[in-house]
Amino acid sequence: MYLDGVHPQHNSKPSYGWFEKKSKALLKANTVRQRINIHGALDANNLKVTTVIADSINAQSTSNVFQKLEEQYRYADRIITICDNASYYRSKLISAYLKDSR
C-alpha cells in the first residue's frame, strides 16, 4: 500500500474562453478557505484505492485510514504500507496504533 494525503484544488483556473470581445465572463468559485482533504492508500497489486475524507491530514486521519485498511483486508496476515516522511506518520498515536495492528 502506498499511503498519502492530497488536497485537490476545486476552483476554476481559466486560461482561455470563448466570449465576445470586451465582455466579462463570470465563473462561479468557492472560497479558498475551504478545501477537501483526502487521506488514502493505493494497493499496487490491484489499483484499489481506500480513502478517508478528513478536516485535516494528521495522525487521527492516518489512524482512520489504517483502521479502514484492516477492515477491507481482514484476511491478510499483514499489511505493508509505504509513506513519505510527514510528521503525522511518526506520531505517538500512530506508533501506539501500529504496535497492536497488522
Short mmCIF file of C-alpha atoms in Angstrom, two decimals:
data_model
loop_
_atom_site.label_atom_id
_atom_site.label_comp_id
_atom_site.label_asym_id
_atom_site.label_seq_id
_atom_site.Cartn_x
_atom_site.Cartn_y
_atom_site.Cartn_z
CA MET A 1 0.00 0.00 0.00
CA TYR A 2 1.17 3.47 -0.87
CA LEU A 3 -0.21 5.98 1.63
CA ASP A 4 -0.51 9.74 1.20
CA GLY A 5 -2.75 12.74 1.71
CA VAL A 6 -3.93 15.08 -1.04
CA HIS A 7 -5.60 18.48 -1.12
CA PRO A 8 -7.11 18.81 -4.60
CA GLN A 9 -7.88 22.25 -5.95
CA HIS A 10 -11.51 22.54 -6.91
CA ASN A 11 -11.73 26.15 -8.07
CA SER A 12 -11.74 27.23 -11.69
CA LYS A 13 -8.40 28.31 -13.17
CA PRO A 14 -9.37 29.63 -16.58
CA SER A 15 -6.68 30.08 -19.19
CA TYR A 16 -8.86 30.83 -22.20
CA GLY A 17 -12.51 31.03 -23.17
CA TRP A 18 -14.94 31.82 -25.95
CA PHE A 19 -16.89 35.04 -25.40
CA GLU A 20 -17.44 38.36 -27.10
CA LYS A 21 -14.60 40.87 -27.05
CA LYS A 22 -14.72 43.43 -24.26
CA SER A 23 -17.26 41.38 -22.31
CA LYS A 24 -16.53 39.86 -18.92
CA ALA A 25 -17.07 36.22 -18.14
CA LEU A 26 -18.06 35.35 -14.58
CA LEU A 27 -17.09 31.99 -13.17
CA LYS A 28 -18.56 30.55 -10.01
CA ALA A 29 -15.99 29.60 -7.40
CA ASN A 30 -15.99 28.55 -3.79
CA THR A 31 -13.92 30.16 -1.07
CA VAL A 32 -10.25 29.25 -0.96
CA ARG A 33 -10.54 28.82 2.80
CA GLN A 34 -12.48 25.61 2.27
CA ARG A 35 -10.62 22.70 0.80
CA ILE A 36 -11.08 18.99 0.72
CA ASN A 37 -8.53 16.75 2.42
CA ILE A 38 -8.33 13.18 1.21
CA HIS A 39 -6.11 10.69 3.01
CA GLY A 40 -5.77 7.42 1.18
CA ALA A 41 -3.92 4.29 0.24
CA LEU A 42 -3.31 2.69 -3.14
CA ASP A 43 -3.00 -1.09 -3.40
CA ALA A 44 -0.30 -1.58 -6.05
CA ASN A 45 -1.46 -5.14 -6.78
CA ASN A 46 -4.99 -4.33 -7.94
CA LEU A 47 -5.01 -0.48 -8.03
CA LYS A 48 -7.78 -0.37 -5.41
CA VAL A 49 -7.92 2.97 -3.62
CA THR A 50 -9.01 3.33 0.01
CA THR A 51 -9.82 6.88 1.14
CA VAL A 52 -10.86 8.87 4.17
CA ILE A 53 -12.08 12.45 3.83
CA ALA A 54 -11.00 14.47 6.85
CA ASP A 55 -10.94 18.03 8.16
CA SER A 56 -7.16 17.78 8.27
CA ILE A 57 -4.48 15.30 7.25
CA ASN A 58 -2.97 14.33 10.59
CA ALA A 59 -2.33 11.39 12.91
CA GLN A 60 -6.05 10.85 13.50
CA SER A 61 -6.85 10.65 9.79
CA THR A 62 -3.87 8.30 9.37
CA SER A 63 -5.29 6.09 12.11
CA ASN A 64 -8.67 6.15 10.34
CA VAL A 65 -7.04 5.03 7.07
CA PHE A 66 -5.25 2.18 8.86
CA GLN A 67 -8.49 1.07 10.52
CA LYS A 68 -10.28 1.10 7.17
CA LEU A 69 -7.46 -0.91 5.58
CA GLU A 70 -7.64 -3.51 8.35
CA GLU A 71 -11.40 -3.83 7.76
CA GLN A 72 -11.01 -4.19 3.99
CA TYR A 73 -8.09 -6.60 4.21
CA ARG A 74 -9.28 -8.52 7.27
CA TYR A 75 -7.95 -11.84 5.94
CA ALA A 76 -4.43 -10.55 5.26
CA ASP A 77 -1.74 -11.68 7.68
CA ARG A 78 -0.10 -8.28 7.48
CA ILE A 79 -0.48 -5.02 5.61
CA ILE A 80 2.64 -3.24 4.41
CA THR A 81 2.39 0.50 3.83
CA ILE A 82 4.86 2.87 2.22
CA CYS A 83 4.55 6.57 3.02
CA ASP A 84 6.56 9.77 2.98
CA ASN A 85 8.29 11.37 5.96
CA ALA A 86 5.36 13.50 7.17
CA SER A 87 5.37 14.06 10.92
CA TYR A 88 1.92 12.51 11.45
CA TYR A 89 3.24 9.14 10.21
CA ARG A 90 5.83 9.27 13.00
CA SER A 91 3.46 10.47 15.74
CA LYS A 92 2.98 8.79 19.12
CA LEU A 93 -0.63 7.97 18.20
CA ILE A 94 0.42 6.07 15.08
CA SER A 95 3.34 4.35 16.82
CA ALA A 96 0.98 3.10 19.53
CA TYR A 97 -1.62 2.03 16.96
CA LEU A 98 0.88 0.06 14.90
CA LYS A 99 2.14 -1.93 17.91
CA ASP A 100 -1.14 -3.88 18.01
CA SER A 101 -2.10 -3.87 14.34
CA ARG A 102 -1.14 -5.96 11.35
#
